[in-house]
PDB file of C-alpha atoms in Angstrom:
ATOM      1  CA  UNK A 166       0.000   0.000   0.000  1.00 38.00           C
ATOM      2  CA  UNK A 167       1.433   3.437  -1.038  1.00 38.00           C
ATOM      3  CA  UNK A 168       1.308   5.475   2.546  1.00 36.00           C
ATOM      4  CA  UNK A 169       2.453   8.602   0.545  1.00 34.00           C
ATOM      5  CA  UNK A 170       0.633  11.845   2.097  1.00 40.00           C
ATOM      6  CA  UNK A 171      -1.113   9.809   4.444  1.00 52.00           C
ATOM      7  CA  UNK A 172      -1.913  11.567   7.858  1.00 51.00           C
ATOM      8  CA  UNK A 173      -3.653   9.545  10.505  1.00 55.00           C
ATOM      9  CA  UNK A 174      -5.123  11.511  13.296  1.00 54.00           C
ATOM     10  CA  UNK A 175      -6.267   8.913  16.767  1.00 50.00           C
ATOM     11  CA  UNK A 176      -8.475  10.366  19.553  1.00 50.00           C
ATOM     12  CA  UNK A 177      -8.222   9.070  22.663  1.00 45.00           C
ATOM     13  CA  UNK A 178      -6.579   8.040  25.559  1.00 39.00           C
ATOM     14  CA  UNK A 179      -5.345   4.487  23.907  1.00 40.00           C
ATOM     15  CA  UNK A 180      -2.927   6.944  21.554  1.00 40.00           C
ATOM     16  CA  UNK A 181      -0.639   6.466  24.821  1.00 40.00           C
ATOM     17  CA  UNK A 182      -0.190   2.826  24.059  1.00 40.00           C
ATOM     18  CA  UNK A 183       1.185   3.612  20.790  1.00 39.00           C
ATOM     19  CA  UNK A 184       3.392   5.829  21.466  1.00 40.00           C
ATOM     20  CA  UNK A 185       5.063   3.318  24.425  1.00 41.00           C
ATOM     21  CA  UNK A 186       5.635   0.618  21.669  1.00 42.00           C
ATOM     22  CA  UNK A 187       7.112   2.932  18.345  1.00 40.00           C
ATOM     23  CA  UNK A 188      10.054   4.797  17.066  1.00 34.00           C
ATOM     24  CA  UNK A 189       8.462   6.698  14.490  1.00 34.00           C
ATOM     25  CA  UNK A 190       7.939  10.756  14.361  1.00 31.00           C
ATOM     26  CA  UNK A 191       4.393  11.172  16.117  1.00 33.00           C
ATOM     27  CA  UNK A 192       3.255  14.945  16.937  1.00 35.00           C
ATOM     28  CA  UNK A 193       0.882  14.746  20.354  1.00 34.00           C
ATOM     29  CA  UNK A 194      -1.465  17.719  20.211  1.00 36.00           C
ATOM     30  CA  UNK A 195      -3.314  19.176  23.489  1.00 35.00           C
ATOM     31  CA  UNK A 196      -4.912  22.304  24.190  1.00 33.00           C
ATOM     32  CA  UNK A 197      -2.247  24.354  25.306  1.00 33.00           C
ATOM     33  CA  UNK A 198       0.852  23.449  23.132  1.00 34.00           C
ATOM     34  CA  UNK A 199       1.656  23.146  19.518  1.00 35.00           C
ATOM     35  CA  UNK A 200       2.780  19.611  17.982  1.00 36.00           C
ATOM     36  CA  UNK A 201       4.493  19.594  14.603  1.00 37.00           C
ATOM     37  CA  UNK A 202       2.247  22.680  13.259  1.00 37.00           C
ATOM     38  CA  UNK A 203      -0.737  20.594  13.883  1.00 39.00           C
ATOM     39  CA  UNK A 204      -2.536  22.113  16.117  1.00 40.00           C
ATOM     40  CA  UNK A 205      -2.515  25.711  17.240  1.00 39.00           C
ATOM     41  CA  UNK A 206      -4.076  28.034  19.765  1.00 42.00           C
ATOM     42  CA  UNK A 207      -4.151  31.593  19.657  1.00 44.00           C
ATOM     43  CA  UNK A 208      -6.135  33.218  22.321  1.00 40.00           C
ATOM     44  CA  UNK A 209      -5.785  36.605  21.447  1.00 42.00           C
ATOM     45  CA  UNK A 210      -6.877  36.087  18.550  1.00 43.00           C
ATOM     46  CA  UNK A 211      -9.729  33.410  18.464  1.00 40.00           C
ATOM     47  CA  UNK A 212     -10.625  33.028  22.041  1.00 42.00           C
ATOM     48  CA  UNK A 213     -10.296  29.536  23.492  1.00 43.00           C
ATOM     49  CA  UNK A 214     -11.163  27.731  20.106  1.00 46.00           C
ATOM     50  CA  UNK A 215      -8.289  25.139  18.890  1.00 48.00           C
ATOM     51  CA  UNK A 216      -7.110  25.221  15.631  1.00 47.00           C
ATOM     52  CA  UNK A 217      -6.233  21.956  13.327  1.00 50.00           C
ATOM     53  CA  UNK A 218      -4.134  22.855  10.377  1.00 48.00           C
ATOM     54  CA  UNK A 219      -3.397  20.821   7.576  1.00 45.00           C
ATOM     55  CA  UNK A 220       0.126  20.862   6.409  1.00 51.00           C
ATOM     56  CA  UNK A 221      -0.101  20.062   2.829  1.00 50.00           C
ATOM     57  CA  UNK A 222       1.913  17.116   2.468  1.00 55.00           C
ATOM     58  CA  UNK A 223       2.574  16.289   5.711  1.00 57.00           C
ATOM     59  CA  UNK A 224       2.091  12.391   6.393  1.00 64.00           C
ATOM     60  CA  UNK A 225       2.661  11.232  10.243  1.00 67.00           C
ATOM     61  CA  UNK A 226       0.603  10.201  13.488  1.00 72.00           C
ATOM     62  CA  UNK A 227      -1.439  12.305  15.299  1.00 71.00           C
ATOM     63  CA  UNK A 228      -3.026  12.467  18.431  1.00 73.00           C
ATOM     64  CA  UNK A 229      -5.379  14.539  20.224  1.00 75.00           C
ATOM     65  CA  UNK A 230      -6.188  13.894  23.859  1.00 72.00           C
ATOM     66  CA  UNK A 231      -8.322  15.321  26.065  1.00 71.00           C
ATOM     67  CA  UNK A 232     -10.354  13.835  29.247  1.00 75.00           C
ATOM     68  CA  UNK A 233     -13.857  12.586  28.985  1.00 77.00           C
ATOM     69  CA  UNK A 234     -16.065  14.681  27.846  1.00 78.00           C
ATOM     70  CA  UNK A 235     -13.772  17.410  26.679  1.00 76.00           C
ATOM     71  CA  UNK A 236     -15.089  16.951  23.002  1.00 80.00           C
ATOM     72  CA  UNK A 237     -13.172  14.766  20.783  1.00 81.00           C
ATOM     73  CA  UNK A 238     -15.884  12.868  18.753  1.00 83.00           C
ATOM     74  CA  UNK A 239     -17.735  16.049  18.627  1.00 85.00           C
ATOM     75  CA  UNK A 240     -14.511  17.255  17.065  1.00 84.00           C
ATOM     76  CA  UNK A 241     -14.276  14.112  14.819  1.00 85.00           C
ATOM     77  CA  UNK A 242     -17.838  14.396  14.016  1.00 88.00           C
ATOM     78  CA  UNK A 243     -17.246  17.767  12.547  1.00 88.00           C
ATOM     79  CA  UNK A 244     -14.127  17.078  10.830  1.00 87.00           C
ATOM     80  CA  UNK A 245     -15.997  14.352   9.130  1.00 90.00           C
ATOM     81  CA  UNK A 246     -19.020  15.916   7.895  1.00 91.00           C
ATOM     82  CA  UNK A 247     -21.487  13.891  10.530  1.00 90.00           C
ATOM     83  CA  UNK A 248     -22.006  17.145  12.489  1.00 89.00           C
ATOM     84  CA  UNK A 249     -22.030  20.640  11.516  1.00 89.00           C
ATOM     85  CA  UNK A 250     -20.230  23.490  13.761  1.00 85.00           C
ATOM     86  CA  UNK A 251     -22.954  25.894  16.033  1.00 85.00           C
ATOM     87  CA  UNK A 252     -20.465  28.456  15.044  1.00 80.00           C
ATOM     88  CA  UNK A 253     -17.259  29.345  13.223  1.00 80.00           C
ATOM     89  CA  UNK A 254     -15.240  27.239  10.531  1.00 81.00           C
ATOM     90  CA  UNK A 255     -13.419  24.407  10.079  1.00 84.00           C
ATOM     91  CA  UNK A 256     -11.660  22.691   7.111  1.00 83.00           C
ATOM     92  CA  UNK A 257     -10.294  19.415   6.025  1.00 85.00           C
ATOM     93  CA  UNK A 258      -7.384  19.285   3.799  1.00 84.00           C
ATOM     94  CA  UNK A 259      -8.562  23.414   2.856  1.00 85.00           C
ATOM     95  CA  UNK A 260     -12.206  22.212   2.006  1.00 88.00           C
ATOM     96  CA  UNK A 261     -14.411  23.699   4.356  1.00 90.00           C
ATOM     97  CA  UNK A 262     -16.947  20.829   6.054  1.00 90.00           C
ATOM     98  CA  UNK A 263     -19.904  22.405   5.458  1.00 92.00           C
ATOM     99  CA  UNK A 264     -19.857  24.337   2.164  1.00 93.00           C
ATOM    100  CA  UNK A 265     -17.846  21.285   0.757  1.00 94.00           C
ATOM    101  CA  UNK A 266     -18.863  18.210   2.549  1.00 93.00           C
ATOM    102  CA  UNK A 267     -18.940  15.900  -0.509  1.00 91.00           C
ATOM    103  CA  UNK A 268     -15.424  16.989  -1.372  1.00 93.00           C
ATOM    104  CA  UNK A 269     -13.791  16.117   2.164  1.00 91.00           C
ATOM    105  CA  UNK A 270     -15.812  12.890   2.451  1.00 90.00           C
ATOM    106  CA  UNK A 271     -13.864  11.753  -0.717  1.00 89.00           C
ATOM    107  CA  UNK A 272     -10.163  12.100   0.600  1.00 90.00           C
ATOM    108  CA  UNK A 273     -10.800  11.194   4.138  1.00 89.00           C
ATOM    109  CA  UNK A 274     -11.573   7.875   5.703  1.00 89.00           C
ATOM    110  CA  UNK A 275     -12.664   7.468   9.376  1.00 87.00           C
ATOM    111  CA  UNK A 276     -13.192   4.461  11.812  1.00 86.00           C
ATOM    112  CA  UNK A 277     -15.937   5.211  14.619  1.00 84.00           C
ATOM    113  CA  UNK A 278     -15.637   4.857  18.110  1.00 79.00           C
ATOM    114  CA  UNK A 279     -18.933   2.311  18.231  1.00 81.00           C
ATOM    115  CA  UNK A 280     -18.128  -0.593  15.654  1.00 83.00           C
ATOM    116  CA  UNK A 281     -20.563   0.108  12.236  1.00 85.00           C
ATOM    117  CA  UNK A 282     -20.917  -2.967  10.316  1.00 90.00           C
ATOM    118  CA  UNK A 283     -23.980  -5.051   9.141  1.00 91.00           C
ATOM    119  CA  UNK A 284     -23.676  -8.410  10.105  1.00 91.00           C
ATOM    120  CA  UNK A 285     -25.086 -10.365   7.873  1.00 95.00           C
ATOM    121  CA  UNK A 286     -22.271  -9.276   5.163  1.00 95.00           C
ATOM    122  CA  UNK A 287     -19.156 -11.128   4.609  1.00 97.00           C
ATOM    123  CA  UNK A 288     -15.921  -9.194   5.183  1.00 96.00           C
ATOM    124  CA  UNK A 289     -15.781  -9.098   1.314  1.00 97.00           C
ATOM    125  CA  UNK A 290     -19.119  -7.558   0.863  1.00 97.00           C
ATOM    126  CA  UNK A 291     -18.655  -4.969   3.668  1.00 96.00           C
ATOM    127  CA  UNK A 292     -15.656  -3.482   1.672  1.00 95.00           C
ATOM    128  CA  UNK A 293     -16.828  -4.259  -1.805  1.00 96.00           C
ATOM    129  CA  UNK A 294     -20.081  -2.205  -1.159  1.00 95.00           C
ATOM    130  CA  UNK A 295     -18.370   0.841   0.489  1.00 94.00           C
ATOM    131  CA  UNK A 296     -15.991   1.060  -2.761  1.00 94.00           C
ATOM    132  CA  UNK A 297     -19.643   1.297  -4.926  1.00 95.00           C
ATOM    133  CA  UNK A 298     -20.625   3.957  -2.419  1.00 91.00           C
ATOM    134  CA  UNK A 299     -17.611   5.302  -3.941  1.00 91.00           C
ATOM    135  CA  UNK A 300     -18.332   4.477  -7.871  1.00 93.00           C
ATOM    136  CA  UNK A 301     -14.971   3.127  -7.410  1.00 94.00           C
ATOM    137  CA  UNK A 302     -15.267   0.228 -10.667  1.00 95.00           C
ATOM    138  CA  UNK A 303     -15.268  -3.493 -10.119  1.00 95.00           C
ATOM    139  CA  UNK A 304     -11.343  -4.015 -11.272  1.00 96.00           C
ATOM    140  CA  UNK A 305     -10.133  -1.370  -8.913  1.00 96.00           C
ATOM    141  CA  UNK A 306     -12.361  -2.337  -6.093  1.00 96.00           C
ATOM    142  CA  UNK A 307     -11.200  -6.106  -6.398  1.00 95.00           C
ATOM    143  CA  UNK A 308      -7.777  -5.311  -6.261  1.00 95.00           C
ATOM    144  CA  UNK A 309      -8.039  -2.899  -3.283  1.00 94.00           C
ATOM    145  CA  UNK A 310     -10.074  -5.392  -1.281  1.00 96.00           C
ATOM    146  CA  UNK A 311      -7.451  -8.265  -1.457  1.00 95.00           C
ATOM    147  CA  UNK A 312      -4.800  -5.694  -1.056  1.00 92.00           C
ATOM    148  CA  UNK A 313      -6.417  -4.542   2.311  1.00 92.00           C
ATOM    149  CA  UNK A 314      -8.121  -7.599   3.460  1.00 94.00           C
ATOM    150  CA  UNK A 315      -4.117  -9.065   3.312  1.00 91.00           C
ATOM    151  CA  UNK A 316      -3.088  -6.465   5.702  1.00 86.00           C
ATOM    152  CA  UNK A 317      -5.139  -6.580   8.303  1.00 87.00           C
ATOM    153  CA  UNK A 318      -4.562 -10.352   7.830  1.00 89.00           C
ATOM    154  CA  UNK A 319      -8.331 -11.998   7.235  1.00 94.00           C
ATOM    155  CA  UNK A 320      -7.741 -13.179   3.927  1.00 94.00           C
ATOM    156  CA  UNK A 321      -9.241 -16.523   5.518  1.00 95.00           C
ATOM    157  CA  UNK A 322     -12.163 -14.809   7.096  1.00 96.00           C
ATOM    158  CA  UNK A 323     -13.403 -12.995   3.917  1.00 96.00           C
ATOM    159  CA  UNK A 324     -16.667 -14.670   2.625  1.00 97.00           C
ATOM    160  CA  UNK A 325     -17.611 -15.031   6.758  1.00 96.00           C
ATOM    161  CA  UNK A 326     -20.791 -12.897   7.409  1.00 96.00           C
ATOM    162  CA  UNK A 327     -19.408 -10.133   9.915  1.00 95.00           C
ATOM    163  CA  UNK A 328     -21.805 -11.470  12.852  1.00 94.00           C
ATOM    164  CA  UNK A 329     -19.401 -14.443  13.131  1.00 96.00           C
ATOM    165  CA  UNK A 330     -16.363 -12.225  13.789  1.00 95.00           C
ATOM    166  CA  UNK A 331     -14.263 -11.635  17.349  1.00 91.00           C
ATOM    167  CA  UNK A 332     -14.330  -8.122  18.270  1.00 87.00           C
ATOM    168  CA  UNK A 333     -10.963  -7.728  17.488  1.00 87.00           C
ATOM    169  CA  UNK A 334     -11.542  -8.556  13.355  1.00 91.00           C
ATOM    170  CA  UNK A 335     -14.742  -6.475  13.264  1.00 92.00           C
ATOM    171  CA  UNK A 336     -12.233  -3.925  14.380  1.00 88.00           C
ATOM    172  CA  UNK A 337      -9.892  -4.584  11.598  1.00 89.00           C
ATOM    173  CA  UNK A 338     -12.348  -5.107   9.268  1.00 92.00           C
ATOM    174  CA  UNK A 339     -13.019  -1.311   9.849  1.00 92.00           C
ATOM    175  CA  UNK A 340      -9.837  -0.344   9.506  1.00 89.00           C
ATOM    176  CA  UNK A 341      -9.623  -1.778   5.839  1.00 90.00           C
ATOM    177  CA  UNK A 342     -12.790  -0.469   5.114  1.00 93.00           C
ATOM    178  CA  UNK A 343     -11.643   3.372   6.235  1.00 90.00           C
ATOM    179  CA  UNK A 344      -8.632   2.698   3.767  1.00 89.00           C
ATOM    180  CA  UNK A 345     -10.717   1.276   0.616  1.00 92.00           C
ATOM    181  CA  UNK A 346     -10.826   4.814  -0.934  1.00 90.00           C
ATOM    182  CA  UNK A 347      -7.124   5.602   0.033  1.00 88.00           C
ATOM    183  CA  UNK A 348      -7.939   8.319   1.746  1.00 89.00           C
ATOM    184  CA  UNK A 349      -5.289  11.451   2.274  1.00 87.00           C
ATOM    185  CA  UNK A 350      -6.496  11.848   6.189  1.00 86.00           C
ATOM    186  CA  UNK A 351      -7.570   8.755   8.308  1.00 86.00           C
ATOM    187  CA  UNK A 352      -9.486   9.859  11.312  1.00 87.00           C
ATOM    188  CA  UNK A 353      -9.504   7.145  14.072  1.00 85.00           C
ATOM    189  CA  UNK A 354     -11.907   7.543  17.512  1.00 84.00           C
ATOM    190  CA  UNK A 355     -10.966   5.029  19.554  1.00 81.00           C
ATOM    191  CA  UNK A 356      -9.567   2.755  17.123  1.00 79.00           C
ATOM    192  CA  UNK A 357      -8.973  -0.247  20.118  1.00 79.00           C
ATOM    193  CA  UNK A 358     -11.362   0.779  22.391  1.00 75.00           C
ATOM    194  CA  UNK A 359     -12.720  -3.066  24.146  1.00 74.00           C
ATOM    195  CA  UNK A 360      -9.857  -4.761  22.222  1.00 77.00           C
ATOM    196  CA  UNK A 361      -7.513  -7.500  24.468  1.00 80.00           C
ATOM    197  CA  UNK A 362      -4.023  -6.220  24.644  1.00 85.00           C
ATOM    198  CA  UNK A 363      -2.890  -8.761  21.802  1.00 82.00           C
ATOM    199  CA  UNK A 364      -5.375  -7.507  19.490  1.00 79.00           C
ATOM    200  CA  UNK A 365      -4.181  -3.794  20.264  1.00 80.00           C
ATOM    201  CA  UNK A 366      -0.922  -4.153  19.373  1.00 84.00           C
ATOM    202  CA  UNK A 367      -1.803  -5.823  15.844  1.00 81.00           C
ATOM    203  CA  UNK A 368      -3.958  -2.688  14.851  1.00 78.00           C
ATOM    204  CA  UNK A 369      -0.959  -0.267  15.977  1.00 81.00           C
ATOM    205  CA  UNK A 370       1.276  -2.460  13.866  1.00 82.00           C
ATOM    206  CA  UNK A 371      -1.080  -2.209  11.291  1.00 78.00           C
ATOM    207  CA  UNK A 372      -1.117   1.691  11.819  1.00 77.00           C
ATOM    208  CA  UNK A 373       2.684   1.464  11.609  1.00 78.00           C
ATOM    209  CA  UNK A 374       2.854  -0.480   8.087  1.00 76.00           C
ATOM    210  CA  UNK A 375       0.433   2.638   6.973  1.00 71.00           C
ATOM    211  CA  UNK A 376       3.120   5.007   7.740  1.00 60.00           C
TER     212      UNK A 376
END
């Protein structure tokens, strides 16, 4: 898989577990400090409103933590079209959310914090039907499907209807499907949230190989 301009951004409290077990350049974003031009705050000028800026081509990890409650899916949400801002702006990748929703849902892929899967698909139909949702064509969308289904290792499990998965493949099952478009920004909320520790540390390796 080509991780060229690939920027994954993880909420949550679980980004701590990846950063104990990797090497690689990861910016860690809060509300009161600046990580690798990510994210910004400038009360003088915009109050206490946080700002997310997209470096254009800027591919790395990125996490934004807060406690419970503090607003991080709400944040997601509005990054990702699913909820529109009571006030102000914000853009993904320059395209504002709201004026151009369609255009940021088309280079970003996202994995929700509650799992989203029907379960009477296989693993095969769950990511062939999301590339149609796409228009993406039947050569490209077979290729892409092996590709990913090999990565997150369930190859095997493919023609399974979801229902019959562990936790830990519905999870990775997700993952593949966030990347079917190849999206230029991945967001993740919660990405091993109810996962056994074994099962965590395959989707952060997986997260890795994506670098």
């Amino acid at each position: 898989m080509d991780p060229i301009g690939l920027a994954v951004a993880i909420l949550g409290a679980a980004i701590s577990a990846f950063l104990a077990g990797t090497g690689s350049a990861i910016g860690i974003a809060t509300a009161a400090q600046t990580a690798n031009g990510v994210l910004s705050e400038d009360p003088s000028k915009f109050g206490r409103v946080l700002i997310l800026v997209a470096m254009p081509g800027t591919q790395g990890i990125y996490g934004l933590l807060g406690t419970k409650g503090a607003g991080k899916t709400t944040t997601i949400s509005i990054l990702t079209t699913l909820l529109e801002p009571t006030a102000g702006e914000a853009e993904v990748l320059g395209l504002d959310v709201v004026k151009r929703a369609g255009a940021a849902r088309r280079r970003i892929g996202v994995t929700f914090q509650e799992m989203v899967l029907d379960d009477e698909l296989t693993g095969r139909q769950v990511m062939d039907y999301h590339g149609r949702l796409y228009r993406m064509g039947k050569a490209e969308r077979e290729t892409k499907i092996d590709e990913l289904l090999a990565l997150v290792e369930l190859e095997e499990a493919a023609e399974r209807k979801a229902k019959t998965y562990s936790g830990g493949m519905k999870r990775r099952l997700e993952l593949a499907r966030a990347l079917m478009t190849s999206p230029e920004v991945l967001f993740l909320d919660e990405p091993t949230l109810g996962l056994d520790p074994q099962t965590r540390a395959r989707v952060w390796n997986y997260l890795r190989a994506l670098k």
